[in-house]
Every structure is written in structure tokens, then in C-alpha cells.
Amino acid sequence: MIPMAFEYHRAASVEEAIRLLEQYGPDAKVLAGGHSLTPLMKLRFAQPAHVIDIGRLHELRYIREEGNVIAIGALTLHRTVAESATVRQRIPVLAEAAFRIGDVQVRNMGTIGGSLAHADPAADYPAVVLALEAEIVAQGPAGRRTIRARDFFRGPFTTALQPNELIVEVRVPVPSGKTGSAYQKYPHPASGFAVVGCAAVLTVDAETCRDVRVAFTGVATQPFRDTVVEDALRGQRADEATVRAAAEKAAEGVQPLGDAFASAEYRRHMAKVYARRALLQALTRAT
Amino acid sequence: MVVTRIFGARIKRREDPRLITGQATYTDDVVLPGMCYAVFVRSVQAHARIRAVRTDAAQAHPGVIAIFTGRDLQEKMGLIPTAWLIPDSDLKTPPHPPLAVDRVRYVGDAVAVVLATTRAAASDAAALVEVDYEPLPAVADPEKAVQPDAPRLHDDVPDNVAFHWKVVNGDVDRAFAEADVVVRQRMVNHRLVPCAMETRGCVAHYNKGSGELTLWMTSQNPHIHRVILSGILHLPEHRIRVIAPEVGGGFGSKIPCYPEEAVVSFCAVELGVPVKWVEDRRENFVATIHGRDHVVYLEVAARKDGTITAIRGKCYANLGAYLSTAAPGIPTILHGLMMCGAYRIPNVHYEVLGVLTNTTPVDAYRGAGRPEATYYVERLVDLVAAELGMDPVEIRRKNFIPKDAFPYTTPTGLTYDSGDYERTLDEALRIVDYAGFRREQEEARRQGRYLGIGFSTYVEICGLGPSQVAGAVGFQGGLWESAVVRFHPTGKVTVLTGSSPHGQGEETTFAQIVADQLGVPIEDIEVLHGDTDLIPMGWGTYGSRTTPVGGAAIAVACQRILAKARQIAAHLLEAAEDDLEFENGRFYVKGSPDKAKTIQDIALAAHLAWSLPSGVEPGLEAQAFYDPPNFTYPFGAHVCIVEVDPETGEVKVLRYVAVDDCGRVINPLIVDGQVHGGITQGIGQALYEWAVYSEDGQLLTASFNEYAVPKAHQVPRYETARTETPSPHHPLGCKGVGETGTIAATAAVANAVMDALRPLGIRHLDMPFTPERVWRAIRQAQGPGGIP
Ligand SMILES: Cc1cc2nc3c(=O)[nH]c(=O)nc-3n(C[C@H](O)[C@H](O)[C@H](O)COP(=O)(O)OP(=O)(O)OC[C@H]3O[C@@H](n4cnc5c(N)ncnc54)[C@H](O)[C@@H]3O)c2cc1C
């Protein structure tokens, strides 16, 4: 449980962090809250020769309202997101998910940028940013670019981020109209990570599901939008029976993960249950 | 006996301020000049021949001082012994070298030790040691390991059976032949990892000048460790000092003598520099003993009216790759002998096969054999009740050993000291409102909700124990305990105990005993333990023996102090001893309480020795070596209420009521704490904790990512209550309470889950009740149609 020797750098600015990433290439790792990276290093699963600490880049800790977008700095703590009045009022599902991450210590250290960059297939934020159609702002030597959440996750622990890029911001559009959202999670009793996590965002118009977005984490090798469930709901009556029927289609075209705690078959079953629970809660909140 | 305020008072633990403010000294806090660090290279194979161990690259790593392999130590160190040699069981104790020599037998088996100037350098170098393995077939399952074609672990144990033990009494065959009902069930009591918050570790320092080895280590029994190490290291016992500083939990896992502490001691002697080793959490999961792990085939015979007439069973106890220190005694003496529980069952036949497998060795884990026995017996009682359509409460009442039958000798040969089992059950029923709950349960079922109630009316054997019995059952030691109570000239008191508390709170409760007996303010009393140079002798803390045996020793020493103090007081007051009263720390002549000598006055007089009665020695100190005449048998009724979500299989514990009787209570706060912790570990086994091995011996749950120790939000608020039935033979009437929670709880939870699932047609499930397991059982019972 002792990491391999590494050189420690503390970046004084985003630019310096990127410069260091350029300089050390694949031998370097950025350290934010350290709640995914340090455990991996202690187990020697990750052995970076250079660790670039961005923890003091306070300019990346913020939550701002920019019209219909909530901009969240990459270093914003899970706890800050969970407790933010802005997030709770305008995108409550995100606060709900942040509150379900790990425990107090983890939420006091872990960051939204770190969680997204790490892309654990059972992490909570990924399902929510997918369901909210958020954008991830990355900065590299050539400047900034924006990546849609749905293009961001490429596989387990794999993202669209370049090795010399930093996540600097997450931009979450505030859903319009009569929208309800919910995050329902079944945590692994040991790790606390999602065995199944479902984020649902439902917009109701004249008793019809005008828009619906459902995303899962924990179920498969990467977080995903469940378009089958969404298609079964969009344009349909916004009532319990319709939701129940749609939720039955959850994870249909997906090969669920299986492990000693929960088999693939059980995960598929739980995906249906948690889709229904999240959607019904979202429906109640929308109406 | 005078009952003063201090005995029985709910006072806060005096050890807590230092523990919770980071002021305590644990083994890892011990830092010595010139100290180097040891890291062990461990087998990643469950079973393999070692072709070669190549250490050149590691040796060349900066900071490396030395590397030893099994071969290097073979001639220099003795074997790791087994110290519970149960008789009449064809016991075989296969050799356990401190480091594997030509074969590894489980994942985690230590192969080499690397010593370096820093822990980091030792870790880096350990990663450079290359072990060339020739993999052998492995077996992890005890039922498979006894098959004729199973891989064999030790050449001298042909069928992997280390012992075959049985207890038989009565006419079991006839009871079964005449039974109205016979219930049979295979049960699994799965393997657990003790997970003490502090992992193991030690610091060894050898003084070449004096020839003395000092070893700080995480120990529940420093004197036992000293004597065993003396044998392994070929060092005389009096030249070894073992110190257990603050110990962060043990749960049994710090009783055994393991290879690592012996190897580290050897290195310190060999190299002449102090050596530290601290186990990391990954190692702890594989290198420190595990608990439980049985497969058992059980049968009970009963009459139509619910009277249980016989119990028969065969247990496959998985003991891992080597026989750990106490391993043979756990599934036999501490388990098999308790297979009649709190019931008057006249006929018993129980066999235990101790099976060796390619897994981490199994030894004592909180409760050690007794939780398993309670689980089987309490499940069986419920199964008989279900078969007969009887209420689980009624069947218990029907079979309880009645309160006027004590002392009661079981057909397994134990003598239960005292008990009133119905009283704890009645109290528990009152607290849960049993009738009310059954109505609520009916109502809930109509709404598709599945509530269940489960009972566990346990009795346990603890307070180990009479030394003569220890000898008779092959325990390679005594089980008495020592105490010294020492007055200082200023009237302050130092107490030395051979018990070795490591979280249980006896620095507080033992001070309460002394304050109560001697009338000294509790803040004037210091309780010391855990150092073989300081404590005359001690057998340690385990088996809920600390208060029953160590506490009794202190009470006896206090009585001796008082006898001498009375002589001195009589002399000073110029009165006859018989005319003296002793009250609240003051001696006075009957009728004149204002002319008194305090115990502190007497302590001073005894130390000055200016005027002592003739023949009385100076000083005021007493020593006692207390050998208990019997074990103590705490008992109680635990009741658990659960809700099962039929859709997901999730089990939620809604209420947990524990009515325990541990005799007289010294400190209710501490008893509650022990009960809470115990129940949590019991719920942990029933619902969450599960050490899972793959068929080929890889531990699949080797970290806190997979192995679920219950968190605060996963357990309910406990409702505790007590009755007090004193132990007739303990000087203070106390029994043990350190393990009762763990012993009772798994059965209570299991019976509750089964009660909830009964309407769905489910009769028995094995623990742990993981959601998927429950969900599958429900689906299977319901068929494709689903939940009604
Ligand atoms: C006990 C425990 C329980 C947990 N439970 C949960 C849970 O229930 N749900 C959950 O979702 N998570 C859980 N986590 C993970 C936690 O949320 C982490 O905090 C998070 O995954 C990583 O954030 P971090 O800031 O700690 O990142 P770090 O650990 O510092 O970094 C993680 C990875 O992201 C990279 N990185 C970090 N910041 C950036 C950036 N701005 N740009 C580019 N790359 C970056 C790092 O190089 C590294 O590869 C748990 C962690 C622990 C220790």
C-alpha cells in the first residue's frame, strides 16, 4: 500500500499544469481530490512518475449561473455541489447524485472534474451529466474545447480527453418547462459505488412526456443513455402506467456487468426497478 | 456484598479521551533509532511448488539491508506451533514453517522477507523478488477437499482431514426412530474476515549487551506470545519481553502466533538493528486469520408437541492451509459442546471434520464456534416450529432448560452455572410488543409488504476457564488469571492485570471493581496491562474471559488487601479486628464512625512501617492467581424485525431488541457498547460480510471495496435491556459479555428473514442474505408468475 516513487509538482495555474502534462507526457498524472488516483497508486495499479497537483487552483472551484446554463468549475467538491442552493433549485438531480457519492470524507475531497476524468463505470456523476446533456470543457495547449457528455465516455476508465488536456468546467443546461428529475441508486454495500444508478429527467407538457432522458451507471462497462426507455415514453401519456411499461425495457440492448455481488441478470432486473423508481419520482416532481 | 454507586455505574470509558484525540501509542507509533522496515513477499498462488526464489535484483535495490527466504530460516527457527491439541480426534498438526520453503499453500503465504532502511524501499524491493512457481491444483471448499481425488496439501495428512472429533451422548438412533417429526437441513456458516481497525504489526529490538529481545506487537495475549516465540526463536523466555501497546481491535485475530512476528524478531536478533513491520490492509485480508467457515448437515428429532428429543450433525470445518494456534479447539470444544443451546435436548451426536484447504488459516473470530452453534440450533428450532405449525416463541418455551434446573449438566458434558431463559424472552417480547407486531405483519402482507420477526434465545460458554478443563481438552496452557493490587504510600493504587484488554474498556471496569472493593476514588486507580516485564503472568483477553477471570483475580487481590489493612487498622485503632466496620474506604470501631482510619491512612502506615502489628510485613500489596471453578454461561433473547423488498431482495433491519443476562453488571454503558458492537458484527455476517474464494483458491473479496463491513447507516438503533442472574461461582456474580452480541445476532436476523419469506414458500436460505440471493429464492419459489 505504498506507491512507487514519483515526482510531485504543484501547478500554480491551469497553463502550468498543461505545460507539465506536455512535458512529461504519459508518465504524468493530474491529482485533484486524490480520491481515485491515490488508492490506485497505493495499490500500484497506477504508477505515474510525475504527479501534477492541481488542488490549489482555486479559480477552478465555482458554481455560476450563466443564463440557462449552470457552469461548475472542475475542482468543485462533491459536497459543494450537493449543498449548493443554485444546483438544488435548478438541477436538483445533480445535487441528489453528489449527495450519494461515497461518504462525508469522500465528498469533502473528491471533485466533479476528477470523477468525470476518472470515468469509473460505477460512478454517480456520469449518469447525471448524460441525462442532463451537459458539456465538458477541456483545456489543452491549443486552448479550450467543449465535449458533449454523450461523446465523452468511451469505455471503462476511458474518456475523450487528450493526455495533455485538463477538464476545467462542466456546463449543465437547466431543463426548461415542467421538468422533474431524480437520481436513484443502489449502492454496493462495501464500496458504496452504484450497482445500479439511474438518472431520469422528464419534461411534461399537457399531460404528455414532451422530453425524457434516462441514463444509467453501474450497469454496464460504461455509463449510457437508455434510448429504448426514452423512446417508449417520449410523446406518450405522462402517467404511472406508461412509466411502468417503459421502465420494463430498461437496459434492453445492453450487456450488463456481472460480479460476485450482482450477476448480469440481477443487474438487468435492478435496472428496470431503478428506472421505474427514478422515472416515477421525476414524474411526481414534474407535475 | 456492599453495592456502592461505583459498581454498576454508567461511567464513561477512561481510555477514550486518549484514543479519540490521537494521544494513544499503537505499535506503529513506536519508532526506534536505526530502525529498519520489513516487508513480506507473499504467494499469489493458492498452491504451488517453489522452484526458485531469486533475490538478486531486490538485493541490489537502494536501501536494502537483507533478504531472507524460507530456506535461509529453515535451520535457524522453529516451526509455528498449534497450541490446542484436542484429544481423541486423531489430530495431525502439519508442519508450518515461518516462511514457505518448497511449497506455498494459500494466497498470502509468506515466501520471503525484505529488510530495508525505509518502508518504501522495502516495498519496492519486495516487488523485485522473483518467485518461480510451479502451480499445483488447489482446493478451497472443505467438502471437496475430503474427496479422494482432491489435491493434497500436506504429505502427512492424506485426506486433508486434520482431525475427526465427536461428542455423543444418549440414545440418538432411538430418539430419531421414535420421533414424530424429523427435520433435516444442510447449512453453511460462511467465512468472515475479522477486519480489526488496526492491522497487525510489530517492532522488534534486540539488545546484544543484555541479550534481551523486546517485541512491541498487536497482541491479545503477550505472555502466550512470549512463551511460543521463545520456542520458535530458541531464546529463553525470561530474555523476551513482549509489550502490547494500544491495540486497535482484535476480535480473535490477534490471539494466534503468526509467522511474521517471529520472523521479524529473528531478523532483529540476526541483524542487530530494530525492525518494524506493519501489515497493510491488503495483507490483512489474506495473512491474518479468518473466522467461521462450516458446511454442516443437521437433523433434529421432535415430538408432535414440539419437544426436541435429539440433535445429530456432521460439520465440515474449513481450517485453511495450516492449523493456526487455537484452530482445532474452535469448531469442537467451543462449538460442538454447545450444540444443545438453551434447550433440554437429551440426545446428541455431533461430528466435526477439521479440513485443510488452500485458504487463509481459520481461527478464533469473535464468538469463535459459539455463533455457529447458536445459528444452527436457533435455525433448527425454527424449522421444527415451522414443520409443526408452532409459534417460534412457544417451541422455545417448551424446550428451555427451566430456571430451577441450574446448575444444569448438558449431554455434552458442560455445566451451565445459572440461568432464567424465559425471563429474558418475556422481557424481549414485551419490548417488541409481539402480538402487536404479528398484527402489523398480517396487515403489511395484505399490502404486499414482507415483514419478519426472528428470535435467538442463546446461551454461550465463556470466561475461559478452569485450567484443569483446559488441560483435559488439550489447550496447551492454563486459563487462570493474575492480578496485583498495589497501594502506594500516598494512597494511590496501581493494578496489574494479566488480561490484555484492547478496546473492551477494562481499564474502566477494573478500576470500578477496585474502587468498589477498597473505597478508593476511581481517579486514584490506574490499571496496567500488556507487558510481560510488568505483569507477573497472564493468559490474555479472548473468549469473554477478562471480567470472569481477570476481574475475579482483582476482586480476590482486593480481599487480601483488605484482610491485611484490617489487621493494621485494628492495631492503629487499638481494637479487635472483629470489632471493626469497613465502609466507603474507612475502618472504624462499631458504633464510633467518626474515629476512623481511612484505607489511605493505612497504606501510609503500612509503607512507613513505624508501627505495625507484630508479624505483619510492611507494604500494602496483594497478588492473586485466580483459577475459575467453572465457565460462565451468559444468555439472553435477541429479537430482530426485518422487511424484505420482494422486488429487489433487499433486507432492511427495522428493529433489533437485545435482552442479555451477563450476571451482575459493572458498567451498563460498557456492556451496551459490547452488545452493540457484537450485534453489528452479527448483522454483518447475516447480511453483508462474506469472504469468497474462487474454486482455485483466490480470495475474491480481498479489500473493503468488495468485503462489506456494516456501516452505521446499515444497522438500526439497538434497543438493549438486561436481566441479572448472578453467576454463583464468580466472586462478583459477573459473567462475560464481549461476544454475546455476535453469538446471538446472526440467528436472530436469519430467523427474521425466513419469517418474512415464509408466505412465499421459502423454508431455508444460507447467509449472507444478499439481495440477489433473496431475489433468486423468491423468483424460484414463485415460478415465472412472480410475486403474488
Ligand atoms: C471510499 C470511497 C468511496 C467512493 N464512493 C464513490 C461513490 O459512491 N460514487 C462515486 O461516483 N465516486 C465515489 N468515489 C470516487 C470519488 O468520487 C472520487 O473523488 C472521484 O472519482 C475522483 O475525483 P478526485 O477529485 O478525487 O480525482 P483524483 O483522484 O485526484 O483523480 C482521478 C483521475 O482523474 C484525473 N483528473 C482529476 N482531475 C482532473 C481534471 N480536472 N482534468 C483532467 N483529469 C483530471 C486524475 O489524473 C486521475 O486520473 C469514492 C472514493 C472513495 C475513496
Short mmCIF file of N, CA and C and ligand atoms in Angstrom, two decimals, chain A residues 29-39 54 60 74-75 78 100-103 106 109-118 120 122-126 161 165-168 185 191-194, ligand 1:
data_model
loop_
_atom_site.label_atom_id
_atom_site.label_comp_id
_atom_site.label_asym_id
_atom_site.label_seq_id
_atom_site.Cartn_x
_atom_site.Cartn_y
_atom_site.Cartn_z
N LYS A 29 0.43 12.30 -14.23
CA LYS A 29 -0.99 12.21 -13.86
C LYS A 29 -1.35 13.46 -13.08
N VAL A 30 -2.53 13.98 -13.38
CA VAL A 30 -3.03 15.12 -12.62
C VAL A 30 -3.64 14.61 -11.32
N LEU A 31 -3.42 15.33 -10.25
CA LEU A 31 -4.03 14.98 -8.96
C LEU A 31 -4.99 16.09 -8.56
N ALA A 32 -6.26 15.74 -8.40
CA ALA A 32 -7.25 16.75 -7.97
C ALA A 32 -7.58 16.46 -6.49
N GLY A 33 -8.72 15.81 -6.24
CA GLY A 33 -9.06 15.45 -4.85
C GLY A 33 -8.31 14.22 -4.37
N GLY A 34 -7.76 13.49 -5.30
CA GLY A 34 -6.94 12.33 -4.95
C GLY A 34 -7.72 11.11 -4.49
N HIS A 35 -9.06 11.15 -4.59
CA HIS A 35 -9.82 10.04 -4.02
C HIS A 35 -10.06 8.89 -4.98
N SER A 36 -9.55 9.02 -6.19
CA SER A 36 -9.46 7.85 -7.06
C SER A 36 -8.01 7.54 -7.37
N LEU A 37 -7.24 8.59 -7.59
CA LEU A 37 -5.85 8.37 -8.01
C LEU A 37 -4.99 7.78 -6.88
N THR A 38 -5.08 8.35 -5.69
CA THR A 38 -4.18 7.83 -4.62
C THR A 38 -4.44 6.36 -4.28
N PRO A 39 -5.71 5.94 -4.15
CA PRO A 39 -5.89 4.49 -3.90
C PRO A 39 -5.24 3.64 -5.00
N ILE A 54 -3.20 19.76 -8.94
CA ILE A 54 -3.94 20.97 -9.33
C ILE A 54 -4.88 21.42 -8.20
N LEU A 60 -10.62 27.16 -10.23
CA LEU A 60 -11.47 26.11 -10.81
C LEU A 60 -12.54 25.62 -9.83
N ALA A 74 -14.10 22.69 -12.48
CA ALA A 74 -13.71 21.28 -12.40
C ALA A 74 -13.32 20.85 -10.99
N LEU A 75 -12.81 21.78 -10.20
CA LEU A 75 -12.33 21.40 -8.86
C LEU A 75 -13.41 21.52 -7.79
N HIS A 78 -17.59 17.50 -4.36
CA HIS A 78 -18.89 16.83 -4.37
C HIS A 78 -19.80 17.48 -3.32
N ARG A 100 -25.08 11.39 -2.94
CA ARG A 100 -24.99 9.93 -2.79
C ARG A 100 -23.57 9.39 -3.04
N ILE A 101 -22.64 10.26 -3.35
CA ILE A 101 -21.27 9.79 -3.60
C ILE A 101 -20.58 9.46 -2.27
N GLY A 102 -20.08 8.25 -2.18
CA GLY A 102 -19.23 7.85 -1.05
C GLY A 102 -19.77 8.27 0.30
N ASP A 103 -18.88 8.83 1.10
CA ASP A 103 -19.25 9.30 2.43
C ASP A 103 -18.75 10.72 2.61
N VAL A 106 -15.18 11.50 1.52
CA VAL A 106 -15.01 11.46 0.06
C VAL A 106 -15.61 12.72 -0.56
N MET A 109 -13.48 15.80 -0.34
CA MET A 109 -12.20 15.82 -1.06
C MET A 109 -12.38 15.67 -2.57
N GLY A 110 -13.29 14.82 -2.98
CA GLY A 110 -13.44 14.49 -4.41
C GLY A 110 -14.02 15.65 -5.19
N THR A 111 -13.63 15.72 -6.47
CA THR A 111 -14.07 16.82 -7.33
C THR A 111 -14.85 16.30 -8.53
N ILE A 112 -15.68 17.19 -9.08
CA ILE A 112 -16.51 16.78 -10.22
C ILE A 112 -15.62 16.50 -11.43
N GLY A 113 -14.60 17.33 -11.62
CA GLY A 113 -13.69 17.10 -12.75
C GLY A 113 -12.96 15.77 -12.61
N GLY A 114 -12.52 15.48 -11.39
CA GLY A 114 -11.81 14.22 -11.14
C GLY A 114 -12.69 13.02 -11.38
N SER A 115 -13.92 13.12 -10.95
CA SER A 115 -14.84 11.99 -11.12
C SER A 115 -15.09 11.73 -12.60
N LEU A 116 -15.32 12.82 -13.36
CA LEU A 116 -15.61 12.64 -14.79
C LEU A 116 -14.38 12.15 -15.54
N ALA A 117 -13.21 12.71 -15.21
CA ALA A 117 -11.98 12.29 -15.90
C ALA A 117 -11.65 10.84 -15.59
N HIS A 118 -11.95 10.44 -14.37
CA HIS A 118 -11.65 9.07 -13.96
C HIS A 118 -12.56 8.07 -14.67
N ASP A 120 -15.07 6.13 -13.83
CA ASP A 120 -15.37 4.82 -13.26
C ASP A 120 -16.76 4.40 -13.76
N ALA A 122 -18.95 2.83 -12.49
CA ALA A 122 -19.98 2.80 -11.44
C ALA A 122 -20.07 4.12 -10.69
N ALA A 123 -19.43 5.17 -11.20
CA ALA A 123 -19.50 6.47 -10.53
C ALA A 123 -20.86 7.11 -10.79
N ASP A 124 -21.21 8.06 -9.93
CA ASP A 124 -22.56 8.63 -9.99
C ASP A 124 -22.72 9.76 -11.00
N TYR A 125 -21.77 10.69 -11.00
CA TYR A 125 -21.92 11.86 -11.88
C TYR A 125 -22.15 11.51 -13.35
N PRO A 126 -21.42 10.51 -13.89
CA PRO A 126 -21.56 10.27 -15.32
C PRO A 126 -23.01 10.07 -15.77
N LEU A 161 -10.91 12.72 -23.43
CA LEU A 161 -9.88 13.70 -23.04
C LEU A 161 -8.52 13.31 -23.60
N GLU A 165 -4.74 17.34 -21.81
CA GLU A 165 -5.87 18.23 -21.55
C GLU A 165 -6.33 18.11 -20.09
N LEU A 166 -6.89 19.22 -19.65
CA LEU A 166 -7.45 19.29 -18.31
C LEU A 166 -8.94 19.57 -18.44
N ILE A 167 -9.75 18.95 -17.62
CA ILE A 167 -11.14 19.40 -17.55
C ILE A 167 -11.11 20.69 -16.73
N VAL A 168 -11.75 21.73 -17.24
CA VAL A 168 -11.78 22.97 -16.47
C VAL A 168 -13.19 23.31 -15.99
N LYS A 185 -30.27 5.27 -6.70
CA LYS A 185 -29.03 4.49 -6.70
C LYS A 185 -29.15 3.30 -5.77
N SER A 191 -18.36 -0.93 -1.28
CA SER A 191 -17.67 0.21 -1.89
C SER A 191 -18.53 1.47 -1.89
N GLY A 192 -19.81 1.33 -1.86
CA GLY A 192 -20.69 2.49 -1.97
C GLY A 192 -20.93 2.93 -3.39
N PHE A 193 -20.17 2.39 -4.34
CA PHE A 193 -20.39 2.73 -5.74
C PHE A 193 -21.70 2.11 -6.22
N ALA A 194 -22.20 2.61 -7.34
CA ALA A 194 -23.51 2.16 -7.82
C ALA A 194 -23.45 0.75 -8.39
C1 LIG C 1 -14.11 5.39 -0.14
C2 LIG C 1 -14.51 5.98 -1.45
C3 LIG C 1 -15.82 5.87 -1.86
C4 LIG C 1 -16.22 6.42 -3.06
N1 LIG C 1 -17.53 6.30 -3.42
C5 LIG C 1 -17.93 6.84 -4.59
C6 LIG C 1 -19.29 6.78 -4.99
O1 LIG C 1 -20.15 6.25 -4.29
N2 LIG C 1 -19.63 7.31 -6.17
C7 LIG C 1 -18.71 7.94 -6.97
O2 LIG C 1 -19.09 8.41 -8.02
N3 LIG C 1 -17.43 8.04 -6.62
C8 LIG C 1 -17.01 7.50 -5.44
N4 LIG C 1 -15.70 7.62 -5.09
C9 LIG C 1 -14.74 8.28 -6.00
C10 LIG C 1 -14.71 9.78 -5.71
O3 LIG C 1 -15.89 10.36 -6.14
C11 LIG C 1 -13.51 10.47 -6.35
O4 LIG C 1 -13.38 11.64 -5.65
C12 LIG C 1 -13.63 10.81 -7.79
O5 LIG C 1 -13.87 9.68 -8.54
C13 LIG C 1 -12.33 11.40 -8.32
O6 LIG C 1 -12.24 12.75 -8.01
P1 LIG C 1 -10.90 13.34 -7.40
O7 LIG C 1 -11.03 14.79 -7.43
O8 LIG C 1 -10.67 12.71 -6.12
O9 LIG C 1 -9.84 12.90 -8.52
P2 LIG C 1 -8.38 12.31 -8.40
O10 LIG C 1 -8.37 11.06 -7.64
O11 LIG C 1 -7.44 13.34 -8.00
O12 LIG C 1 -8.13 11.98 -9.93
C14 LIG C 1 -8.86 10.96 -10.57
C15 LIG C 1 -8.40 10.85 -12.03
O13 LIG C 1 -8.84 11.97 -12.77
C16 LIG C 1 -7.76 12.74 -13.27
N5 LIG C 1 -8.15 14.14 -13.09
C17 LIG C 1 -8.52 14.72 -11.92
N6 LIG C 1 -8.90 15.98 -12.14
C18 LIG C 1 -8.76 16.20 -13.46
C19 LIG C 1 -9.02 17.31 -14.30
N7 LIG C 1 -9.53 18.46 -13.83
N8 LIG C 1 -8.77 17.18 -15.60
C20 LIG C 1 -8.27 16.03 -16.10
N9 LIG C 1 -8.02 14.96 -15.37
C21 LIG C 1 -8.28 15.03 -14.06
C22 LIG C 1 -6.56 12.29 -12.48
O14 LIG C 1 -5.39 12.41 -13.22
C23 LIG C 1 -6.90 10.85 -12.20
O15 LIG C 1 -6.59 10.05 -13.30
C24 LIG C 1 -15.27 7.08 -3.89
C25 LIG C 1 -13.95 7.18 -3.49
C26 LIG C 1 -13.55 6.65 -2.28
C27 LIG C 1 -12.14 6.77 -1.86
#
